[in-house]
Each structure stands twice: as C-alpha cells, then as structure tokens.
PDB file of C-alpha atoms in Angstrom:
ATOM      1  CA  MET O 983      50.126-111.569-100.930  1.00  0.00           C
ATOM      2  CA  PHE O 984      52.817-109.681 -99.019  1.00  0.00           C
ATOM      3  CA  ASN O 985      55.882-111.825 -98.389  1.00  0.00           C
ATOM      4  CA  LYS O 986      57.423-110.728 -95.066  1.00  0.00           C
ATOM      5  CA  MET O 987      60.461-112.969 -95.523  1.00  0.00           C
ATOM      6  CA  ARG O 988      61.307-111.333 -98.854  1.00  0.00           C
ATOM      7  CA  LEU O 989      61.031-107.910 -97.251  1.00  0.00           C
ATOM      8  CA  LYS O 990      63.219-108.952 -94.322  1.00  0.00           C
ATOM      9  CA  SER O 991      65.841-110.314 -96.718  1.00  0.00           C
ATOM     10  CA  ALA O 992      65.754-107.124 -98.780  1.00  0.00           C
ATOM     11  CA  LEU O 993      66.146-104.962 -95.673  1.00  0.00           C
ATOM     12  CA  VAL O 994      69.119-107.000 -94.450  1.00  0.00           C
ATOM     13  CA  GLU O 995      70.817-106.576 -97.832  1.00  0.00           C
ATOM     14  CA  TYR O 996      69.981-102.859 -97.974  1.00  0.00           C
ATOM     15  CA  LYS O 997      71.461-102.295 -94.501  1.00  0.00           C
ATOM     16  CA  LYS O 998      74.629-104.202 -95.447  1.00  0.00           C
ATOM     17  CA  ARG O 999      75.222-101.897 -98.411  1.00  0.00           C
ATOM     18  CA  PHE O1000      73.856 -98.666 -96.963  1.00  0.00           C
ATOM     19  CA  ILE O1001      77.112 -96.923 -96.005  1.00  0.00           C
ATOM     20  CA  GLN O1002      78.783 -97.644 -99.348  1.00  0.00           C
ATOM     21  CA  THR O1003      75.798 -96.984-101.615  1.00  0.00           C
ATOM     22  CA  GLN O1004      73.347 -94.646 -99.859  1.00  0.00           C
ATOM     23  CA  TRP O1005      74.842 -92.641 -96.985  1.00  0.00           C
ATOM     24  CA  LEU O1006      76.428 -89.833 -99.001  1.00  0.00           C
ATOM     25  CA  ASP O1007      73.075 -89.172-100.678  1.00  0.00           C
ATOM     26  CA  GLU O1008      71.045 -89.529 -97.468  1.00  0.00           C
ATOM     27  CA  LYS O1009      73.208 -87.819 -94.837  1.00  0.00           C
ATOM     28  CA  TYR O1010      71.660 -84.368 -95.399  1.00  0.00           C
ATOM     29  CA  LYS O1011      68.266 -85.710 -94.331  1.00  0.00           C
ATOM     30  CA  TRP O1012      69.593 -86.632 -90.915  1.00  0.00           C
ATOM     31  CA  GLU O1013      71.375 -83.304 -90.631  1.00  0.00           C
ATOM     32  CA  ALA O1014      67.976 -81.680 -91.272  1.00  0.00           C
ATOM     33  CA  VAL O1015      66.433 -83.795 -88.494  1.00  0.00           C
ATOM     34  CA  LYS O1016      69.219 -82.778 -86.108  1.00  0.00           C
ATOM     35  CA  CYS O1017      68.771 -79.095 -87.003  1.00  0.00           C
ATOM     36  CA  PHE O1018      65.027 -79.329 -86.459  1.00  0.00           C
ATOM     37  CA  GLN O1019      65.394 -81.185 -83.162  1.00  0.00           C
ATOM     38  CA  VAL O1020      67.953 -78.694 -81.826  1.00  0.00           C
ATOM     39  CA  ASN O1021      65.941 -75.620 -82.818  1.00  0.00           C
ATOM     40  CA  TRP O1022      62.307 -76.699 -82.361  1.00  0.00           C
ATOM     41  CA  ASP O1023      60.596 -74.853 -79.507  1.00  0.00           C
ATOM     42  CA  VAL O1024      56.825 -74.682 -79.820  1.00  0.00           C
ATOM     43  CA  ASN O1025      56.754 -72.060 -77.049  1.00  0.00           C
ATOM     44  CA  ALA O1026      59.253 -69.691 -78.687  1.00  0.00           C
ATOM     45  CA  ASP O1027      58.290 -66.034 -78.367  1.00  0.00           C
ATOM     46  CA  ASP O1028      59.052 -65.497 -82.056  1.00  0.00           C
ATOM     47  CA  PHE O1029      57.544 -68.653 -83.514  1.00  0.00           C
ATOM     48  CA  ALA O1030      58.246 -67.657 -87.126  1.00  0.00           C
ATOM     49  CA  ALA O1031      61.953 -67.068 -86.440  1.00  0.00           C
ATOM     50  CA  MET O1032      62.205 -70.366 -84.571  1.00  0.00           C
ATOM     51  CA  LEU O1033      60.411 -72.182 -87.404  1.00  0.00           C
ATOM     52  CA  THR O1034      62.737 -70.573 -89.956  1.00  0.00           C
ATOM     53  CA  LYS O1035      65.757 -71.793 -88.025  1.00  0.00           C
ATOM     54  CA  ALA O1036      64.302 -75.262 -87.364  1.00  0.00           C
ATOM     55  CA  LEU O1037      63.542 -75.782 -91.079  1.00  0.00           C
ATOM     56  CA  SER O1038      66.744 -74.107 -92.327  1.00  0.00           C
ATOM     57  CA  GLN O1039      68.469 -77.331 -93.398  1.00  0.00           C
ATOM     58  CA  THR O1040      65.519 -79.043 -95.046  1.00  0.00           C
ATOM     59  CA  GLY O1041      66.485 -77.858 -98.553  1.00  0.00           C
ATOM     60  CA  ASN O1042      64.849 -80.064-101.166  1.00  0.00           C
ATOM     61  CA  LEU O1043      62.859 -81.910 -98.504  1.00  0.00           C
ATOM     62  CA  LEU O1044      60.529 -78.910 -98.261  1.00  0.00           C
ATOM     63  CA  ALA O1045      61.148 -77.160-101.562  1.00  0.00           C
ATOM     64  CA  SER O1046      61.383 -78.064-105.206  1.00  0.00           C
ATOM     65  CA  VAL O1047      60.986 -76.377-108.566  1.00  0.00           C
ATOM     66  CA  ASN O1048      57.337 -75.368-108.079  1.00  0.00           C
ATOM     67  CA  ASN O1049      56.694 -76.390-104.496  1.00  0.00           C
ATOM     68  CA  PHE O1050      57.500 -74.194-101.487  1.00  0.00           C
ATOM     69  CA  PRO O1051      55.870 -75.548 -98.325  1.00  0.00           C
ATOM     70  CA  ALA O1052      58.573 -74.316 -95.907  1.00  0.00           C
ATOM     71  CA  LYS O1053      58.522 -70.760 -97.259  1.00  0.00           C
ATOM     72  CA  MET O1054      54.730 -70.670 -97.176  1.00  0.00           C
ATOM     73  CA  ILE O1055      54.307 -72.036 -93.648  1.00  0.00           C
ATOM     74  CA  ILE O1056      56.979 -69.601 -92.420  1.00  0.00           C
ATOM     75  CA  LYS O1057      55.172 -66.728 -94.168  1.00  0.00           C
ATOM     76  CA  PHE O1058      51.909 -67.797 -92.510  1.00  0.00           C
ATOM     77  CA  ALA O1059      53.734 -67.953 -89.145  1.00  0.00           C
ATOM     78  CA  GLU O1060      54.962 -64.384 -89.653  1.00  0.00           C
ATOM     79  CA  ILE O1061      51.373 -63.219 -90.249  1.00  0.00           C
ATOM     80  CA  ALA O1062      49.394 -65.541 -87.948  1.00  0.00           C
ATOM     81  CA  GLN O1063      51.895 -66.830 -85.409  1.00  0.00           C
ATOM     82  CA  GLU O1064      49.426 -68.297 -82.915  1.00  0.00           C
ATOM     83  CA  GLU O1065      47.355 -70.068 -85.553  1.00  0.00           C
ATOM     84  CA  VAL O1066      50.415 -71.743 -87.053  1.00  0.00           C
ATOM     85  CA  ARG O1067      51.757 -72.610 -83.609  1.00  0.00           C
ATOM     86  CA  ALA O1068      48.396 -74.273 -82.824  1.00  0.00           C
ATOM     87  CA  MET O1069      48.551 -76.165 -86.134  1.00  0.00           C
ATOM     88  CA  PHE O1070      51.913 -77.664 -85.213  1.00  0.00           C
ATOM     89  CA  ILE O1071      50.811 -78.432 -81.652  1.00  0.00           C
ATOM     90  CA  GLU O1072      47.857 -80.359 -83.047  1.00  0.00           C
ATOM     91  CA  LEU O1073      49.942 -82.037 -85.771  1.00  0.00           C
ATOM     92  CA  PHE O1074      52.461 -83.268 -83.216  1.00  0.00           C
ATOM     93  CA  ASP O1075      49.803 -84.496 -80.747  1.00  0.00           C
ATOM     94  CA  GLU O1076      50.396 -88.248 -80.794  1.00  0.00           C
ATOM     95  CA  GLY O1077      47.206 -88.802 -78.804  1.00  0.00           C
ATOM     96  CA  LYS O1078      45.125 -88.106 -81.919  1.00  0.00           C
ATOM     97  CA  ASP O1079      44.689 -90.066 -85.142  1.00  0.00           C
ATOM     98  CA  VAL O1080      47.445 -89.214 -87.625  1.00  0.00           C
ATOM     99  CA  TYR O1081      45.081 -89.027 -90.590  1.00  0.00           C
ATOM    100  CA  GLU O1082      42.894 -86.513 -88.757  1.00  0.00           C
ATOM    101  CA  ARG O1083      45.948 -84.445 -87.781  1.00  0.00           C
ATOM    102  CA  ILE O1084      47.208 -84.338 -91.375  1.00  0.00           C
ATOM    103  CA  ASP O1085      43.764 -83.457 -92.723  1.00  0.00           C
ATOM    104  CA  SER O1086      43.322 -80.722 -90.122  1.00  0.00           C
ATOM    105  CA  PHE O1087      46.718 -79.218 -90.990  1.00  0.00           C
ATOM    106  CA  LYS O1088      45.708 -79.101 -94.668  1.00  0.00           C
ATOM    107  CA  GLN O1089      42.296 -77.580 -93.899  1.00  0.00           C
ATOM    108  CA  LYS O1090      43.779 -74.921 -91.650  1.00  0.00           C
ATOM    109  CA  SER O1091      46.341 -74.167 -94.352  1.00  0.00           C
ATOM    110  CA  ASN O1092      43.436 -73.642 -96.762  1.00  0.00           C
ATOM    111  CA  SER O1093      41.939 -71.149 -94.328  1.00  0.00           C
ATOM    112  CA  LEU O1094      45.245 -69.301 -93.933  1.00  0.00           C
ATOM    113  CA  LEU O1095      45.644 -69.151 -97.715  1.00  0.00           C
ATOM    114  CA  GLU O1096      42.170 -67.654 -98.109  1.00  0.00           C
ATOM    115  CA  ARG O1097      42.814 -65.001 -95.469  1.00  0.00           C
ATOM    116  CA  TYR O1098      46.510 -64.234 -95.921  1.00  0.00           C
ATOM    117  CA  GLY O1099      47.555 -65.722 -99.256  1.00  0.00           C
ATOM    118  CA  ASN O1100      47.704 -62.346-100.964  1.00  0.00           C
ATOM    119  CA  GLY O1101      46.815 -63.898-104.294  1.00  0.00           C
ATOM    120  CA  ALA O1102      48.920 -67.041-103.907  1.00  0.00           C
ATOM    121  CA  ALA O1103      47.369 -70.027-105.648  1.00  0.00           C
ATOM    122  CA  GLN O1104      48.606 -72.689-103.194  1.00  0.00           C
ATOM    123  CA  HIS O1105      49.775 -73.186 -99.639  1.00  0.00           C
ATOM    124  CA  TYR O1106      51.829 -76.331-100.507  1.00  0.00           C
ATOM    125  CA  GLN O1107      50.889 -78.003 -97.205  1.00  0.00           C
ATOM    126  CA  TYR O1108      50.096 -81.456 -98.578  1.00  0.00           C
ATOM    127  CA  GLU O1109      50.947 -85.005 -97.479  1.00  0.00           C
ATOM    128  CA  ASN O1110      54.606 -84.833 -98.485  1.00  0.00           C
ATOM    129  CA  ALA O1111      55.316 -81.646 -96.544  1.00  0.00           C
ATOM    130  CA  ILE O1112      53.159 -82.566 -93.552  1.00  0.00           C
ATOM    131  CA  CYS O1113      54.726 -86.024 -93.283  1.00  0.00           C
ATOM    132  CA  THR O1114      58.121 -84.341 -93.480  1.00  0.00           C
ATOM    133  CA  TYR O1115      57.187 -82.150 -90.497  1.00  0.00           C
ATOM    134  CA  LEU O1116      56.101 -85.274 -88.605  1.00  0.00           C
ATOM    135  CA  TRP O1117      59.337 -87.043 -89.544  1.00  0.00           C
ATOM    136  CA  LEU O1118      61.467 -84.090 -88.445  1.00  0.00           C
ATOM    137  CA  ARG O1119      59.737 -84.146 -85.056  1.00  0.00           C
ATOM    138  CA  TYR O1120      59.480 -87.936 -84.644  1.00  0.00           C
ATOM    139  CA  PRO O1121      62.104 -89.491 -86.939  1.00  0.00           C
ATOM    140  CA  ASP O1122      61.796 -92.929 -85.346  1.00  0.00           C
ATOM    141  CA  LYS O1123      58.083 -93.098 -86.097  1.00  0.00           C
ATOM    142  CA  TYR O1124      57.463 -91.281 -89.387  1.00  0.00           C
ATOM    143  CA  TYR O1125      59.171 -90.879 -92.721  1.00  0.00           C
ATOM    144  CA  ILE O1126      58.838 -88.659 -95.738  1.00  0.00           C
ATOM    145  CA  TYR O1127      55.808 -89.487 -97.857  1.00  0.00           C
ATOM    146  CA  LYS O1128      56.701 -89.869-101.511  1.00  0.00           C
ATOM    147  CA  LEU O1129      54.054 -91.583-103.576  1.00  0.00           C
ATOM    148  CA  THR O1130      56.489 -92.560-106.334  1.00  0.00           C
ATOM    149  CA  GLU O1131      58.835 -94.167-103.799  1.00  0.00           C
ATOM    150  CA  ILE O1132      55.998 -96.040-102.124  1.00  0.00           C
ATOM    151  CA  LYS O1133      54.865 -97.405-105.468  1.00  0.00           C
ATOM    152  CA  ALA O1134      58.426 -98.401-106.365  1.00  0.00           C
ATOM    153  CA  VAL O1135      59.052-100.180-103.078  1.00  0.00           C
ATOM    154  CA  SER O1136      55.773-102.040-103.361  1.00  0.00           C
ATOM    155  CA  ASN O1137      56.926-103.449-106.696  1.00  0.00           C
ATOM    156  CA  ALA O1138      59.368-106.363-106.344  1.00  0.00           C
ATOM    157  CA  GLN O1139      61.038-105.272-109.595  1.00  0.00           C
ATOM    158  CA  SER O1140      62.167-102.083-107.862  1.00  0.00           C
ATOM    159  CA  LEU O1141      64.505-104.128-105.702  1.00  0.00           C
ATOM    160  CA  ARG O1142      66.734-104.470-108.745  1.00  0.00           C
ATOM    161  CA  ARG O1143      67.291-100.711-108.538  1.00  0.00           C
ATOM    162  CA  TRP O1144      69.089-101.321-105.256  1.00  0.00           C
ATOM    163  CA  ASN O1145      70.888-104.364-106.683  1.00  0.00           C
ATOM    164  CA  ILE O1146      69.053-106.630-104.271  1.00  0.00           C
ATOM    165  CA  SER O1147      68.204-110.083-105.471  1.00  0.00           C
ATOM    166  CA  LEU O1148      65.751-112.301-103.662  1.00  0.00           C
TER     167      LEU O1148
END
C-alpha cells in the first residue's frame, strides 16, 4: 500500500535540504531547460540548426558512454528535416495520449534508422531520451525517465540515501 503521508513527509524534508545537498549537482538540468526553452522554434527554417542549439546544454541528459540520442536525432533532422519536425510536433501535442506519442516517436525513429541510418545499429530514441525531450518542453509536467531512479524511489530504503528518516 502506498503511504501518501510518508511521501509528503519525505518531500518536505527533501525540499528543506535541497539547496545545501542537491542544487550544485542539479543546476545544469535547469540550465538545459532554459537553453531549450529559449531556442526551441518548431517553425525554424533550419530545423536541424535550431535543434542543435536547443539541445546544446543537455550534456549527459542526452548522451552517455554508448548512448547518443541528441546526436542521432540531430543527424536525422539534417537528413529528413520535415519528418523530424513532424515527430516533435506530434510528441509535444498535449491533446494526444502520452504513451501513444512516445511509441510513435520510437516507431518513426525506427523508420528513419532503416532509411538513413547508414549502417548505424541504433537510433537511441527510447523512453529516457523521449521523456527528456518532453521535460525540456514542459518541465512542470514531465521529468526525465530513469528506471533505476524510479525503482529506488519506490523503495522506502532508498530514502536513507537522501538522509531522510520517516
């Protein structure tokens, strides 16, 4: 059973300690949101250049050792600008079911990889990257999907990691 009072207590404690314990490690995420918000223009003549600029401060949010979703979506935008523009228009359409939008983005990425992947094995457009795009666009509604973090938060023992006692 989910205990809402325990969660509320944990959130209050987390917020109290956030500036001292978390902000220095989290600030770059909000700088990435700001950069995206300032530069995002779905109607830009050069969509790939705009996308490059909008995603320029995402760093490890959209790249890791063997995962390059930002580079790949930008490469697709350079080759198939209107298709990628349409993918983002659909992804950001809040009038549609979010699951369907995420699935469609992945399926269209599969199609782009088949046609323009030039031998690449992956497009890297999976839940983490797609949820990051949603979060960059609508930071008050979405957040970055990280399965390991979700599992940790769902476990009451993980609260010890944040030095929160209930």
